[in-house]
Every structure is written in structure tokens, then in C-alpha cells.
Short mmCIF file of C-alpha atoms in Angstrom, two decimals:
data_model
loop_
_atom_site.label_atom_id
_atom_site.label_comp_id
_atom_site.label_asym_id
_atom_site.label_seq_id
_atom_site.Cartn_x
_atom_site.Cartn_y
_atom_site.Cartn_z
CA MET A 1 77.36 63.32 17.93
CA ARG A 2 76.08 60.65 20.33
CA ALA A 3 78.39 58.10 18.74
CA ALA A 4 81.33 60.47 19.26
CA ALA A 5 80.44 60.87 22.92
CA ALA A 6 80.20 57.11 23.37
CA LEU A 7 83.59 56.60 21.74
CA LEU A 8 85.16 59.24 23.95
CA ALA A 9 83.73 57.49 26.98
CA ALA A 10 85.34 54.25 25.88
CA LEU A 11 88.66 55.95 25.19
CA ALA A 12 88.83 58.00 28.36
CA GLY A 13 87.17 55.71 30.90
CA PRO A 14 84.35 56.08 33.43
CA ALA A 15 85.60 59.28 35.04
CA ALA A 16 85.65 61.15 31.74
CA ALA A 17 82.32 59.62 30.72
CA ALA A 18 80.70 61.37 33.66
CA ASP A 19 81.86 64.72 32.21
CA LEU A 20 80.60 64.23 28.66
CA ASP A 21 77.47 66.32 29.20
CA GLU A 22 79.67 69.30 30.07
CA GLY A 23 80.92 69.66 26.52
CA VAL A 24 80.74 72.94 24.60
CA THR A 25 79.81 73.19 20.92
CA VAL A 26 81.88 75.21 18.44
CA TYR A 27 80.95 76.03 14.83
CA ALA A 28 83.94 76.93 12.65
CA ALA A 29 84.63 77.98 9.06
CA GLY A 30 86.55 80.55 7.08
CA ASP A 31 86.35 82.05 3.57
CA ILE A 32 82.86 83.33 4.10
CA ALA A 33 81.24 86.43 2.58
CA ARG A 34 81.94 86.46 -1.14
CA CYS A 35 78.81 88.30 -2.26
CA ALA A 36 78.56 88.57 -6.02
CA TYR A 37 74.94 89.73 -5.83
CA PRO A 38 73.58 93.01 -4.44
CA ASP A 39 71.40 91.00 -2.06
CA PRO A 40 73.54 88.87 0.31
CA ALA A 41 70.58 86.52 0.77
CA TYR A 42 71.70 84.89 -2.49
CA SER A 43 75.28 84.31 -1.37
CA GLY A 44 76.94 81.18 -0.07
CA ALA A 45 77.48 83.04 3.19
CA ALA A 46 73.71 83.23 3.69
CA ASP A 47 73.43 79.44 3.40
CA THR A 48 76.19 78.72 5.89
CA ALA A 49 74.92 81.44 8.22
CA ALA A 50 71.53 79.70 8.28
CA THR A 51 73.27 76.45 9.23
CA VAL A 52 75.14 78.10 12.08
CA ALA A 53 72.13 80.10 13.28
CA ALA A 54 70.04 76.93 13.52
CA GLY A 55 72.70 75.29 15.68
CA LEU A 56 73.12 78.33 17.91
CA ALA A 57 69.38 78.52 18.48
CA GLN A 58 69.48 75.02 19.95
CA ASP A 59 72.45 75.66 22.24
CA PRO A 60 72.87 78.98 24.08
CA ARG A 61 76.43 78.06 25.11
CA ALA A 62 77.69 77.37 21.58
CA VAL A 63 80.18 79.75 19.95
CA VAL A 64 81.51 80.45 16.46
CA LEU A 65 85.11 80.62 15.24
CA ALA A 66 85.56 82.62 12.01
CA LEU A 67 88.79 81.45 10.34
CA GLY A 68 89.72 84.45 8.20
CA ASP A 69 88.80 85.83 4.78
CA LEU A 70 85.52 86.88 6.32
CA THR A 71 84.77 89.20 3.40
CA TYR A 72 85.81 89.43 -0.25
CA PRO A 73 87.54 90.86 -2.15
CA ARG A 74 89.34 93.43 0.04
CA GLY A 75 87.98 93.27 3.57
CA ALA A 76 86.51 96.73 3.01
CA ALA A 77 84.14 98.42 5.46
CA ARG A 78 81.26 98.17 3.01
CA GLU A 79 81.82 94.42 2.66
CA PHE A 80 81.42 94.03 6.41
CA THR A 81 78.28 96.16 6.61
CA ASP A 82 76.60 95.03 3.38
CA CYS A 83 77.60 91.37 3.10
CA TYR A 84 79.00 89.98 6.35
CA ALA A 85 76.60 91.76 8.70
CA PRO A 86 73.38 90.40 7.13
CA THR A 87 74.80 86.84 7.09
CA TRP A 88 77.37 85.81 9.70
CA GLY A 89 77.05 89.16 11.45
CA ARG A 90 73.73 87.93 12.80
CA PHE A 91 75.68 86.11 15.52
CA LYS A 92 78.52 88.60 15.92
CA ASP A 93 78.25 88.55 19.71
CA ARG A 94 78.93 84.79 19.72
CA THR A 95 81.76 84.85 17.17
CA TRP A 96 85.52 84.91 17.78
CA PRO A 97 87.41 85.92 14.62
CA ALA A 98 90.84 85.55 13.08
CA PRO A 99 91.95 87.72 10.12
CA GLY A 100 92.75 86.35 6.67
CA ASN A 101 94.80 87.68 3.79
CA HIS A 102 91.76 89.34 2.18
CA GLU A 103 91.22 91.46 5.29
CA TYR A 104 94.76 92.78 4.79
CA TYR A 105 94.08 93.75 1.17
CA THR A 106 92.83 96.91 2.86
CA PRO A 107 95.96 98.37 4.55
CA GLY A 108 96.30 97.31 8.15
CA ALA A 109 93.04 95.35 7.93
CA THR A 110 91.51 98.53 9.39
CA PRO A 111 87.84 97.69 8.64
CA TYR A 112 88.30 94.26 10.23
CA PHE A 113 89.60 95.73 13.47
CA ALA A 114 86.94 98.46 13.43
CA TRP A 115 84.14 95.94 12.90
CA TRP A 116 85.25 93.61 15.69
CA GLY A 117 86.54 96.22 18.14
CA GLU A 118 87.97 94.77 21.35
CA ARG A 119 87.09 91.23 20.29
CA ALA A 120 89.78 91.36 17.57
CA GLY A 121 92.51 91.93 20.14
CA ARG A 122 95.83 92.76 18.50
CA GLY A 123 94.93 90.27 15.80
CA TYR A 124 95.66 87.52 18.32
CA TYR A 125 94.14 86.69 21.69
CA SER A 126 92.96 83.76 23.79
CA PHE A 127 90.03 82.72 25.97
CA ASP A 128 88.84 79.70 27.93
CA LEU A 129 85.85 77.68 26.81
CA GLY A 130 84.64 74.94 29.10
CA GLY A 131 87.74 72.96 29.97
CA TRP A 132 89.59 74.06 26.84
CA HIS A 133 92.00 76.92 26.18
CA ILE A 134 91.34 78.59 22.81
CA VAL A 135 93.96 80.66 20.95
CA SER A 136 93.34 82.86 17.90
CA LEU A 137 96.43 83.89 15.89
CA ASP A 138 97.15 86.17 12.94
CA SER A 139 98.96 84.38 10.09
CA ASN A 140 99.47 87.59 8.09
CA LEU A 141 102.06 89.44 10.21
CA ALA A 142 105.45 90.77 9.10
CA PRO A 143 108.48 89.19 10.84
CA ALA A 144 108.85 91.60 13.76
CA ARG A 145 105.15 91.53 14.64
CA HIS A 146 105.04 87.78 14.14
CA ALA A 147 107.95 87.37 16.58
CA ALA A 148 106.01 89.44 19.12
CA GLN A 149 102.99 87.19 18.56
CA LEU A 150 105.14 84.12 19.23
CA ASP A 151 106.46 85.64 22.46
CA TRP A 152 102.88 86.33 23.51
CA LEU A 153 101.86 82.76 22.57
CA ARG A 154 104.60 81.20 24.71
CA ALA A 155 103.61 83.34 27.69
CA ASP A 156 99.90 82.68 27.16
CA LEU A 157 100.32 78.91 27.02
CA ALA A 158 102.56 78.94 30.08
CA ALA A 159 99.89 80.89 31.96
CA HIS A 160 97.08 78.56 30.81
CA PRO A 161 98.34 74.95 31.10
CA ALA A 162 95.05 73.38 30.01
CA HIS A 163 94.72 69.66 29.35
CA CYS A 164 93.13 70.48 25.97
CA THR A 165 94.09 73.42 23.73
CA LEU A 166 92.75 74.52 20.34
CA ALA A 167 94.36 77.17 18.11
CA TYR A 168 93.11 78.71 14.88
CA TRP A 169 94.40 81.01 12.16
CA HIS A 170 93.84 81.49 8.45
CA HIS A 171 96.73 79.96 6.46
CA PRO A 172 97.07 76.16 6.87
CA LEU A 173 100.47 74.66 7.61
CA TYR A 174 99.32 71.54 5.75
CA SER A 175 96.95 71.54 2.78
CA SER A 176 96.25 69.54 -0.38
CA GLY A 177 94.23 72.43 -1.82
CA GLY A 178 95.09 74.95 -4.48
CA HIS A 179 97.20 77.19 -2.23
CA GLY A 180 99.02 74.20 -0.76
CA SER A 181 100.89 73.98 2.51
CA ILE A 182 102.06 77.36 3.82
CA PRO A 183 105.06 77.28 6.21
CA LYS A 184 104.49 80.73 7.75
CA MET A 185 103.06 79.34 11.00
CA ARG A 186 105.39 76.36 11.51
CA ASP A 187 107.05 78.07 14.46
CA ALA A 188 103.66 78.73 16.06
CA TRP A 189 102.77 75.06 15.51
CA GLN A 190 106.01 74.09 17.27
CA VAL A 191 105.17 76.25 20.28
CA LEU A 192 101.72 74.69 20.44
CA TYR A 193 103.13 71.19 20.01
CA ASP A 194 105.61 71.74 22.85
CA ALA A 195 102.69 72.84 25.04
CA GLY A 196 100.64 69.73 24.20
CA ALA A 197 97.93 71.34 22.05
CA GLU A 198 95.32 69.13 20.38
CA LEU A 199 93.80 70.99 17.44
CA VAL A 200 94.56 73.64 14.82
CA LEU A 201 91.84 75.03 12.54
CA SER A 202 92.55 76.99 9.35
CA GLY A 203 90.88 78.07 6.13
CA HIS A 204 92.34 79.73 2.99
CA ASP A 205 91.76 76.81 0.61
CA HIS A 206 88.07 76.62 -0.22
CA ASP A 207 87.60 73.02 0.83
CA TYR A 208 87.41 70.73 3.83
CA GLU A 209 90.38 68.58 4.83
CA ARG A 210 91.27 66.64 7.97
CA PHE A 211 94.78 65.53 8.86
CA ALA A 212 96.13 62.92 11.23
CA PRO A 213 98.04 64.29 14.26
CA GLN A 214 101.45 65.66 13.19
CA ASP A 215 104.39 67.60 14.54
CA ALA A 216 105.64 70.88 13.06
CA ASP A 217 107.81 69.06 10.50
CA GLY A 218 105.02 66.97 9.00
CA ARG A 219 105.84 63.77 10.86
CA LEU A 220 102.98 61.56 11.96
CA ASP A 221 102.72 61.60 15.75
CA PRO A 222 99.63 59.80 17.14
CA ALA A 223 100.80 60.26 20.74
CA ARG A 224 101.53 64.01 20.85
CA GLY A 225 100.76 65.41 17.42
CA ILE A 226 98.28 68.18 16.57
CA ARG A 227 95.30 67.36 14.38
CA GLN A 228 94.58 70.02 11.75
CA PHE A 229 91.29 70.80 10.02
CA VAL A 230 91.11 73.05 6.95
CA VAL A 231 87.59 74.50 6.81
CA GLY A 232 87.51 77.08 4.01
CA THR A 233 83.88 76.25 3.28
CA GLY A 234 82.05 79.20 4.85
CA GLY A 235 80.46 80.51 1.66
CA ALA A 236 83.15 81.15 -0.96
CA TYR A 237 82.96 78.86 -3.98
CA PRO A 238 84.61 75.44 -3.41
CA THR A 239 87.89 74.80 -5.23
CA PRO A 240 89.49 71.48 -6.24
CA PHE A 241 92.34 69.64 -4.56
CA LEU A 242 95.73 69.30 -6.23
CA LEU A 243 98.43 66.94 -4.92
CA THR A 244 97.50 65.09 -1.74
CA VAL A 245 100.03 65.84 0.98
CA PRO A 246 101.09 63.23 3.55
CA HIS A 247 98.78 62.32 6.43
CA SER A 248 95.68 63.82 4.83
CA GLU A 249 92.82 61.60 6.01
CA VAL A 250 89.69 63.18 4.51
CA ARG A 251 89.21 65.65 1.63
CA ASP A 252 85.92 67.17 0.49
CA SER A 253 85.44 69.97 -2.05
CA ASN A 254 81.84 69.13 -2.85
CA ARG A 255 80.14 71.21 -0.18
CA THR A 256 79.89 74.45 1.67
CA GLY A 257 79.22 74.14 5.36
CA VAL A 258 80.79 74.36 8.79
CA LEU A 259 82.76 72.16 11.14
CA ARG A 260 80.90 71.41 14.37
CA LEU A 261 83.17 70.51 17.25
CA ARG A 262 82.04 69.25 20.61
CA LEU A 263 84.75 70.03 23.17
CA TYR A 264 84.69 67.84 26.27
CA PRO A 265 86.92 68.03 29.35
CA GLY A 266 89.01 65.10 28.09
CA GLY A 267 88.48 65.01 24.34
CA TYR A 268 86.49 66.16 21.33
CA GLY A 269 84.13 65.08 18.60
CA TRP A 270 83.80 66.56 15.13
CA GLU A 271 81.22 66.58 12.36
CA PHE A 272 81.05 68.53 9.11
CA ILE A 273 77.60 70.08 8.70
CA GLU A 274 76.60 70.58 5.06
CA SER A 275 74.92 73.79 3.87
CA THR A 276 74.99 73.38 0.07
CA ARG A 277 76.25 70.68 -2.29
CA LEU A 278 77.74 70.98 -5.77
CA TYR A 279 76.63 67.55 -6.96
CA SER A 280 73.53 65.50 -6.26
CA PHE A 281 75.11 62.05 -6.62
CA GLY A 282 78.35 60.30 -5.79
CA VAL A 283 79.22 62.46 -2.78
CA ALA A 284 80.61 60.67 0.26
CA PRO A 285 78.95 61.13 3.66
CA ALA A 286 80.17 64.17 5.59
CA ASP A 287 83.18 63.61 7.82
CA HIS A 288 82.77 62.90 11.54
CA GLY A 289 84.74 61.31 14.37
CA SER A 290 86.15 61.77 17.86
CA ALA A 291 89.37 61.53 19.86
CA ALA A 292 90.67 61.95 23.39
CA CYS A 293 93.08 64.70 24.42
CA HIS A 294 96.62 63.46 24.99
#
């Protein structure tokens, strides 16, 4: 990530360069604890949990964002205690979750809310991290509850006019994966775009994909657009891409792993950290880069 920091310094100038050491590290992934074996040590979630745990051990300020579908197949209480807890539950106190569709396969996602307690909020909540404002949303809500979430989001962003904002939820607005682009959260994207947000993270498709900055209607917007990462690589088996959608810059379905973000006062760097690989040869280097906040 030193190269990312150097690039941010060049982009943002000497004043921002002096703040680079103040950055905060975030590890993010969704689609995690699919445990087909009685012992979760043999699951993909165990491999990605080891990757995250190693990073957390080196940085006491780092946090984890869990991007939904934390357990399979139904988000049941036993899945949390027997599969998630021994893997990603090891760093529960440093994790900020968002619910996925599999959590809601159990009515009301009751085990999810019981497992996370106050940290789950109403399914959506926000917090500040370094110089960034972080927003977790629920992409599974029925229309009336979704409208209430949008009202909350507008008020939250108005009350926290941060220079850099990151939001995350489960279903991606843009995706070249098997589920494709899902329009459910376009209105949330528009609210975030109007507020000047930088990043959206999602999961759902079991792959990694990075998009160029876009508006809520899929138009390229380098000046004000939001960059989206799909990181459905937390342990569930990788799935192939279908039709590439516009403005997709990087696609990778050859690995499990996590996205490591370094959030600085005036920008961010990213790097995909591999946990396991499907193929030994012909796999491109893991994605990495950096950008300044607009």
C-alpha cells in the first residue's frame, strides 16, 4: 500500500501528504460462512477469517465490514453459532455488519439481529472512522421500510457532511456476475451521490469486481461519481461472470479473499488480499490502486 499512499500524496498535494499516516484500514467481504463440513475449519470462511485475523493483529485500529450473506443457507441461529462464530466471529467486536438475502431466509432475519445485538441497528446505521463517514444499509427491505431507511439516510448525511463517505450493503447496483445488476438501491445511490459520497461496497455475486465512478443511472462520472466494489469473496464458492456491464474495470472470480481499504483524510487506497485460489496458473495479479476524494 506504500505505492497507493505515494500516489495519493501526488494527487492531493503536500498538505494531504502530511496526513497519510493517519489512515485507517478496513477489511471487507460478503458471502462468507457456507460450511458444508461439520468442522468449519475446513470451510472457505476459515481461510478468509485467517487472512483478516492476520491483518487485524498487525493494526489495532483496523475494522471489518461484513457485506451480507454472512451465513448459509438460511441465516439460522445455529449457522451463526456453529459456522460464523468459529471463523469470522473471532473478530466480532471489530466487525460492522450489513444483512444479506440469506439472513432474511429466516423470517425477519431474527438470528442475525440477535447475534449482532445493538451493533445491527435497525438493519442500517452509521459511524465515523478516522476522517470518513461510514454508512451501512439494508438492501432487503419492503417498500415502506425502505422509504424510512432513505429518510434516515438523507438526515444522516445532512448531519455528517464529511469530505469522504463510504456506504455498504449486500445487493450491488452494478454487477457482471451471475445475479447481475440489481436496481433496488438506485435511490439510495442517488442520495449518496447528491451528498458527494466516494465508495459503495456490496457482495451477493461470489466474485470480485471494481467499477469506475458512476452516477445512479450508470453514467461514467470521474468528477463526482461513486466507485463500487463487489466483494462476494468471503468464503462462499466463487461463481463465473456473465455479460460484462459498462464501466467494469476489473473482474476476478479466481479467488476467495477480502478487500483491504486504507482510508485517508483526503482519499483511499485499495488492494484485494487473496486467501485461496482456484487455479495455479494464468491468474492475473490481485487488484490494487488508489484515488483522492472529490
